[in-house]
Coordinates of C-alpha atoms in Angstrom, one line a residue:
M1 CA 14.2 115.7 -67.8
C2 CA 17.2 113.6 -66.9
S3 CA 15.7 112.8 -63.5
N4 CA 12.5 111.6 -65.1
I5 CA 14.4 109.3 -67.4
Y6 CA 16.4 108.0 -64.5
I7 CA 13.2 107.3 -62.5
Y8 CA 11.6 105.6 -65.5
I9 CA 14.6 103.4 -66.1
Y10 CA 14.7 102.6 -62.4
I11 CA 11.1 101.6 -62.3
Y12 CA 11.3 99.6 -65.5
I13 CA 14.4 97.6 -64.4
Y14 CA 13.8 97.3 -60.7
I15 CA 10.1 97.5 -59.9
Y16 CA 8.7 96.0 -63.1
P17 CA 10.8 92.7 -63.0
F18 CA 9.5 92.2 -59.4
Q19 CA 5.9 92.6 -60.5
I20 CA 6.3 90.4 -63.6
S21 CA 8.2 87.8 -61.7
L22 CA 5.5 87.6 -59.1
N23 CA 2.9 87.0 -61.7
K24 CA 4.9 84.4 -63.5
L25 CA 5.7 82.7 -60.2
I26 CA 2.0 82.4 -59.2
Y27 CA 1.2 81.2 -62.7
Q28 CA 3.8 78.5 -62.6
I29 CA 2.8 77.2 -59.2
D30 CA -0.9 77.1 -60.1
E31 CA -0.5 75.6 -63.6
N32 CA 2.5 73.3 -63.1
P33 CA 2.4 72.0 -59.5
V34 CA 4.3 68.8 -60.5
N35 CA 7.4 70.7 -61.7
K36 CA 7.6 73.4 -59.0
E37 CA 10.2 71.4 -57.1
E38 CA 12.7 72.1 -60.0
L39 CA 12.6 75.7 -58.9
S40 CA 12.0 75.2 -55.2
S41 CA 14.5 78.0 -54.4
F42 CA 12.3 80.5 -56.1
T43 CA 8.8 79.4 -55.2
G44 CA 8.5 81.6 -52.1
N45 CA 7.3 78.8 -50.0
R46 CA 8.6 78.7 -46.4
V47 CA 9.6 75.1 -46.5
I48 CA 11.6 73.9 -43.4
P49 CA 14.3 71.4 -44.6
Q50 CA 13.6 68.1 -43.0
Q51 CA 16.6 66.1 -44.2
N52 CA 19.5 68.4 -45.3
W53 CA 20.8 70.9 -42.8
D54 CA 22.4 72.9 -45.7
D55 CA 19.3 73.2 -47.8
Y56 CA 19.8 76.4 -49.9
T57 CA 16.1 77.3 -49.8
T58 CA 16.6 78.8 -46.3
V59 CA 18.6 81.6 -47.9
D60 CA 15.6 82.8 -49.8
W61 CA 14.1 84.4 -46.7
L62 CA 17.1 86.3 -45.4
I63 CA 16.5 90.0 -45.0
T64 CA 17.5 92.3 -47.9
N65 CA 16.9 95.7 -46.3
S66 CA 15.6 96.9 -49.6
I67 CA 13.4 99.6 -48.0
K68 CA 16.3 101.1 -46.1
R69 CA 18.8 101.1 -49.1
K70 CA 19.6 104.3 -51.0
T71 CA 18.3 104.6 -54.6
S72 CA 21.9 104.6 -55.9
D73 CA 22.6 101.3 -54.1
L74 CA 19.5 99.6 -55.5
W75 CA 20.3 101.0 -59.0
Q76 CA 23.8 99.5 -58.9
R77 CA 22.7 96.2 -57.7
T78 CA 19.9 96.1 -60.3
V79 CA 22.4 96.7 -63.1
V80 CA 24.7 94.0 -61.8
A81 CA 21.7 91.5 -61.5
V82 CA 20.6 92.2 -65.1
Y83 CA 24.2 91.9 -66.3
L84 CA 24.8 88.6 -64.5
T85 CA 21.6 87.2 -66.0
F86 CA 22.9 88.1 -69.5
C87 CA 26.1 86.2 -68.5
L88 CA 24.2 83.2 -67.4
E89 CA 22.2 83.2 -70.7
A90 CA 25.4 83.6 -72.7
G91 CA 27.0 80.7 -70.8
G92 CA 24.2 78.3 -71.8
Y93 CA 22.0 78.5 -68.7
P94 CA 18.3 77.6 -69.6
I95 CA 17.0 81.2 -69.7
T96 CA 14.4 82.6 -72.1
R97 CA 13.4 86.1 -72.9
D98 CA 10.6 85.0 -75.2
V99 CA 7.8 85.0 -72.7
D100 CA 4.3 86.1 -73.6
D101 CA 1.7 86.8 -71.0
N102 CA -0.9 84.8 -72.9
S103 CA 1.3 81.8 -73.8
Q104 CA 2.1 78.7 -71.9
L105 CA 5.4 78.8 -70.0
D106 CA 8.0 76.2 -70.6
C107 CA 9.0 75.0 -67.1
T108 CA 12.4 73.9 -68.4
L109 CA 13.4 77.5 -69.1
L110 CA 13.7 80.2 -66.5
P111 CA 12.2 83.6 -67.5
F112 CA 14.9 86.3 -67.8
D113 CA 13.1 88.8 -65.6
W114 CA 12.6 86.1 -62.9
A115 CA 16.2 85.2 -62.9
S116 CA 17.2 88.8 -62.6
T117 CA 14.9 89.3 -59.7
C118 CA 16.3 86.3 -57.8
I119 CA 19.8 87.5 -58.4
L120 CA 18.9 91.0 -57.2
H121 CA 17.5 89.4 -54.0
H122 CA 20.7 87.5 -53.4
L123 CA 22.9 90.5 -54.0
Q124 CA 21.0 92.3 -51.3
C125 CA 20.7 89.6 -48.7
I126 CA 24.4 88.6 -49.0
S127 CA 25.6 92.1 -48.1
S128 CA 23.3 92.1 -45.0
N129 CA 23.8 88.5 -43.9
G130 CA 27.2 87.3 -45.3
H131 CA 29.8 86.1 -42.8
S132 CA 33.4 86.5 -43.8
L133 CA 35.4 83.3 -44.1
S134 CA 39.0 84.1 -43.4
L135 CA 42.2 82.1 -43.0
P136 CA 44.3 83.1 -40.0
E137 CA 47.9 83.7 -40.7
Y138 CA 50.7 83.8 -38.1
I139 CA 54.3 84.9 -38.3
F140 CA 56.6 82.2 -36.9
T141 CA 59.7 83.2 -35.0
E142 CA 62.8 81.0 -35.3
N143 CA 64.0 80.6 -31.7
T144 CA 67.5 79.3 -31.4
T145 CA 68.2 76.7 -28.7
T146 CA 71.4 74.9 -27.7
V147 CA 71.5 71.1 -27.7
H148 CA 74.2 69.7 -25.4
N149 CA 75.9 66.5 -26.4
N150 CA 78.7 64.7 -24.6
N151 CA 80.3 63.2 -27.7
T152 CA 80.1 66.2 -30.0
S153 CA 80.2 69.9 -29.7
D154 CA 77.1 71.9 -28.8
K155 CA 74.8 72.5 -31.7
Q156 CA 72.3 75.3 -32.4
H157 CA 68.8 74.2 -33.5
K158 CA 66.0 76.5 -34.7
I159 CA 62.6 75.7 -33.4
P160 CA 59.9 77.7 -35.3
G161 CA 56.9 78.8 -33.3
I162 CA 54.1 81.3 -34.0
D163 CA 53.7 84.8 -32.6
L164 CA 50.2 85.2 -31.2
N165 CA 50.6 89.0 -31.2
K166 CA 51.2 89.1 -35.0
L167 CA 48.0 87.7 -36.4
T168 CA 46.6 88.6 -39.8
S169 CA 43.9 87.0 -41.8
T170 CA 43.2 86.5 -45.5
E171 CA 39.5 86.6 -46.5
I172 CA 38.7 83.6 -48.6
S173 CA 35.0 84.0 -49.3
T174 CA 31.7 85.2 -47.9
C175 CA 29.4 82.5 -46.4
L176 CA 25.7 82.4 -45.7
Y177 CA 24.6 80.8 -42.4
P178 CA 20.9 81.4 -42.1
V179 CA 20.8 80.4 -38.5
L180 CA 23.5 82.9 -37.6
S181 CA 21.4 85.6 -39.2
L182 CA 19.0 85.2 -36.3
I183 CA 21.7 86.5 -33.9
N184 CA 21.8 90.2 -33.5
H185 CA 24.9 92.4 -33.2
S186 CA 26.5 93.9 -30.1
C187 CA 29.7 95.8 -29.9
D188 CA 30.4 93.8 -26.7
P189 CA 29.3 90.3 -27.9
N190 CA 29.0 87.2 -25.7
I191 CA 29.7 84.6 -28.4
T192 CA 32.1 84.1 -31.3
N193 CA 31.8 82.2 -34.5
V194 CA 34.4 79.5 -35.3
T195 CA 34.7 77.8 -38.6
I196 CA 35.1 74.1 -38.2
D197 CA 35.3 71.0 -40.5
K198 CA 33.9 71.4 -44.0
F199 CA 33.2 75.1 -43.6
Q200 CA 30.5 74.5 -41.0
C201 CA 30.2 77.2 -38.4
A202 CA 30.1 76.7 -34.6
I203 CA 29.1 79.1 -31.9
Y204 CA 31.2 79.4 -28.7
S205 CA 30.5 81.6 -25.7
I206 CA 33.3 83.9 -24.7
R207 CA 31.9 84.9 -21.3
P208 CA 29.2 83.7 -18.9
I209 CA 25.7 83.9 -20.3
K210 CA 22.9 84.0 -17.8
Q211 CA 19.6 82.2 -18.2
N212 CA 17.2 84.1 -20.5
E213 CA 20.1 86.4 -21.5
I214 CA 20.1 87.3 -25.2
I215 CA 22.9 85.9 -27.3
Y216 CA 24.8 88.5 -29.3
G217 CA 27.4 88.1 -32.0
N218 CA 29.6 90.7 -33.6
Y219 CA 29.5 92.1 -37.1
G220 CA 33.2 93.0 -37.1
L221 CA 33.0 96.2 -35.1
H222 CA 34.1 95.8 -31.4
Y223 CA 34.2 98.6 -28.8
A224 CA 37.7 97.7 -27.9
V225 CA 39.0 98.3 -31.4
H226 CA 36.6 100.9 -33.0
S227 CA 35.3 104.2 -31.7
L228 CA 31.6 104.9 -31.3
N229 CA 31.4 107.0 -34.4
E230 CA 33.2 104.3 -36.5
R231 CA 30.9 101.6 -35.2
Q232 CA 27.7 103.5 -35.8
S233 CA 28.7 104.7 -39.3
S234 CA 29.8 101.3 -40.5
L235 CA 26.8 99.5 -39.1
Q236 CA 24.4 102.0 -40.6
S237 CA 26.2 101.9 -44.0
Q238 CA 26.3 98.1 -44.4
Y239 CA 23.6 96.7 -42.1
H240 CA 21.2 99.6 -42.0
F241 CA 20.6 99.9 -38.3
H242 CA 21.5 102.1 -35.3
C243 CA 23.2 100.0 -32.6
V244 CA 21.8 100.5 -29.1
C245 CA 23.9 98.0 -27.3
Q246 CA 25.3 98.8 -23.8
A247 CA 28.7 99.7 -25.3
C248 CA 27.1 102.3 -27.6
I249 CA 24.7 103.7 -25.1
E250 CA 27.5 104.2 -22.5
N251 CA 30.0 105.2 -25.2
W252 CA 32.6 102.6 -24.5
S253 CA 35.8 103.6 -26.4
P254 CA 38.8 101.6 -27.5
L255 CA 40.9 100.5 -24.5
I256 CA 44.6 99.9 -24.1
T257 CA 45.4 96.7 -25.9
T258 CA 49.2 96.1 -25.6
T259 CA 50.4 93.6 -23.0
N260 CA 52.8 96.0 -21.4
S261 CA 50.2 98.7 -21.0
I262 CA 47.8 96.3 -19.4
T263 CA 50.2 95.1 -16.8
N264 CA 51.6 98.5 -16.0
N265 CA 48.2 100.3 -15.7
N266 CA 46.8 99.4 -12.3
K267 CA 43.8 101.8 -12.7
D268 CA 42.3 99.9 -15.7
F269 CA 39.7 98.1 -13.7
Q270 CA 36.6 98.5 -11.6
L271 CA 36.1 95.9 -8.8
K272 CA 32.7 94.4 -8.0
C273 CA 31.7 93.1 -4.6
I274 CA 31.6 89.3 -4.5
T275 CA 28.5 89.5 -2.3
C276 CA 26.3 92.2 -3.7
S277 CA 27.9 92.7 -7.2
G278 CA 28.0 96.4 -6.6
L279 CA 30.9 98.5 -7.7
I280 CA 33.5 99.1 -4.9
N281 CA 34.5 102.8 -4.7
F282 CA 38.1 102.8 -3.4
G283 CA 38.5 106.4 -4.5
T284 CA 41.6 105.6 -6.7
V285 CA 39.9 103.4 -9.2
T286 CA 38.9 105.4 -12.2
T287 CA 35.9 104.7 -14.4
L288 CA 36.4 103.7 -18.1
L289 CA 33.1 105.2 -19.1
D290 CA 33.0 108.4 -21.1
S291 CA 33.0 111.4 -18.7
D292 CA 30.4 113.2 -20.8
N293 CA 27.9 110.4 -20.5
K294 CA 26.3 111.4 -17.2
S295 CA 23.1 109.4 -17.7
S296 CA 24.9 106.1 -17.6
L297 CA 26.6 106.9 -14.3
K298 CA 23.2 107.4 -12.6
N299 CA 22.4 103.7 -13.1
I300 CA 25.6 102.4 -11.4
H301 CA 25.0 100.3 -8.3
Y302 CA 27.7 100.9 -5.7
C303 CA 28.5 98.4 -3.0
Q304 CA 27.3 99.2 0.6
C305 CA 28.9 96.2 2.2
S306 CA 31.3 96.5 5.1
Q307 CA 35.0 97.0 4.4
P308 CA 36.1 93.5 5.3
I309 CA 33.7 92.1 2.7
Q310 CA 35.0 94.6 0.1
L311 CA 38.5 93.6 0.9
K312 CA 37.6 90.0 0.0
S313 CA 37.1 91.1 -3.6
L314 CA 40.4 93.0 -3.6
S315 CA 42.2 90.0 -2.2
K316 CA 40.6 87.7 -4.8
F317 CA 41.6 90.2 -7.5
Q318 CA 45.2 90.3 -6.2
K319 CA 45.4 86.5 -6.2
L320 CA 43.9 86.0 -9.7
V321 CA 45.4 88.9 -11.6
Y322 CA 48.6 90.1 -10.0
N323 CA 49.8 86.6 -8.8
D324 CA 48.6 84.6 -11.8
L325 CA 47.1 86.2 -14.9
Y326 CA 49.7 89.0 -15.4
T327 CA 52.4 86.3 -15.7
K328 CA 50.3 84.5 -18.3
F329 CA 50.3 87.7 -20.4
N330 CA 53.9 86.9 -21.2
T331 CA 54.3 83.2 -20.7
I332 CA 51.4 82.1 -22.9
P333 CA 52.6 83.9 -26.1
L334 CA 56.2 82.9 -25.2
T335 CA 55.1 79.2 -25.0
F336 CA 53.6 79.4 -28.5
Q337 CA 56.8 81.0 -29.9
K338 CA 58.8 78.1 -28.6
T339 CA 56.5 75.4 -29.8
S340 CA 56.5 74.0 -33.3
P341 CA 53.1 74.2 -35.0
K342 CA 53.3 70.5 -35.6
K343 CA 53.2 70.0 -31.8
M344 CA 50.2 72.2 -31.2
T345 CA 47.8 69.3 -30.8
N346 CA 44.4 69.4 -29.2
K347 CA 45.9 68.3 -25.9
F348 CA 48.3 71.2 -26.1
L349 CA 45.7 73.8 -26.9
N350 CA 43.1 72.4 -24.5
K351 CA 45.4 73.2 -21.6
F352 CA 45.3 76.9 -22.4
I353 CA 41.6 76.9 -23.4
V354 CA 40.6 75.4 -20.1
Y355 CA 42.7 78.0 -18.2
T356 CA 41.2 80.9 -20.2
K357 CA 37.6 79.7 -19.8
Q358 CA 38.2 79.2 -16.1
M359 CA 39.5 82.8 -15.6
L360 CA 36.4 84.1 -17.5
D361 CA 33.8 82.2 -15.4
T362 CA 31.7 83.6 -12.6
E363 CA 33.8 81.9 -10.0
H364 CA 36.8 83.9 -11.0
L365 CA 37.4 87.2 -12.7
Y366 CA 33.9 87.7 -14.2
S367 CA 32.5 88.0 -10.7
I368 CA 34.8 90.8 -9.5
L369 CA 35.6 92.9 -12.7
Q370 CA 33.2 95.4 -14.2
R371 CA 33.1 95.8 -18.0
P372 CA 34.6 97.4 -19.9
C373 CA 37.9 96.0 -18.9
T374 CA 41.1 95.3 -20.9
T375 CA 41.9 92.2 -18.7
L376 CA 38.6 90.5 -19.7
D377 CA 39.0 91.7 -23.3
W378 CA 42.5 90.1 -23.5
L379 CA 41.1 86.8 -22.1
Q380 CA 38.3 86.8 -24.6
E381 CA 40.6 87.5 -27.6
M382 CA 42.9 84.8 -26.4
L383 CA 40.1 82.3 -26.2
K384 CA 39.0 83.2 -29.7
Q385 CA 42.5 82.7 -31.0
L386 CA 42.8 79.3 -29.3
L387 CA 39.5 78.1 -30.6
D388 CA 40.5 79.1 -34.1
L389 CA 43.8 77.3 -33.8
Q390 CA 42.0 74.2 -32.6
H391 CA 39.2 74.1 -35.1
S392 CA 40.0 76.3 -38.1
G393 CA 42.5 76.0 -40.8
W394 CA 45.4 78.4 -40.4
S395 CA 48.9 79.0 -41.9
Y396 CA 52.2 80.5 -40.8
E397 CA 55.1 82.0 -42.6
S398 CA 58.4 83.6 -41.8
K399 CA 59.0 87.4 -41.5
I400 CA 61.2 87.3 -44.6
I401 CA 58.5 85.7 -46.7
R402 CA 55.8 88.1 -45.5
S403 CA 58.0 91.2 -46.0
A404 CA 58.4 90.2 -49.7
F405 CA 54.7 90.8 -50.4

């Protein structure tokens, strides 16, 4: 009996408003074509904005995943939608519940069931399409330096700089960017989203993208941070899909992320031949792929070039990584610790951005290192941090202030 009542209430509150709203919608469009622009967000017309890039009508057609949602999820969102409609009505929004199927509709008033349906649509599409807008927060370290003066005694001055390794973020809001909803997820993305002026969002590549290669973003679940089970469970729960990216198919797992571990572990890489792009089997280089995933190993292309050609890749790796990049693992964060945030101008940041991009291009490390690779991951994360520092708003605070909260 209880289940029947539940189903009846569910049908009445969720299905019935959709049916009634559709009928009213068609009636208003047919009978009052002059006034339909007043409710353009709810007309259901696929109108492409011609003048304003931020036209809110584009939000109307974002996917809701209604069919894939659980009944309990739909029920909770329906109750919230109806409650919010009551709140709008109580707050003076032009909503009416006095609607008769045989009477003429007043286009200045929005039918209650129609408003509830629209809110229900938005509650679903936001959870599937919303992009988190966060404010990066850094800890600054007060580095003490000695200033030498011939006339007076030496003085100690504190120069605050930020610690790139101690980044947190505070979520401000959830934003809807309809264009970004066209970009699918990968646990090993090739682009990153950067919030720029006036909360607009820009897309930057974080590794080389070939012609006709698909652009992939990331929904907050990266193979270098989350395990395969964590990624699949979270993606299925919130976005209702099973990820089949390369990182999931080959079961890429979280890698070593600390700077010391990266520089001390000389087995954390797989070299590719600069001539044929095949993997070079030196015998001592271990694979980062899961040992149980035998199917992925069958598709690996190994280099058959002569040893002198293979040694060119090794020599290039030695020059780029051991003689250059490994020193940057320490010097770049140290430079930011010693530099006041006020002096972190575009010119200052561009110097590091150019270097990071260069190391990631096909003429440098990307041509000789096979993914997954902590070295490439570190460079990508560094590039994302630098882009955020250059374009996004961010804040910094002392260790004492942060420890108080």
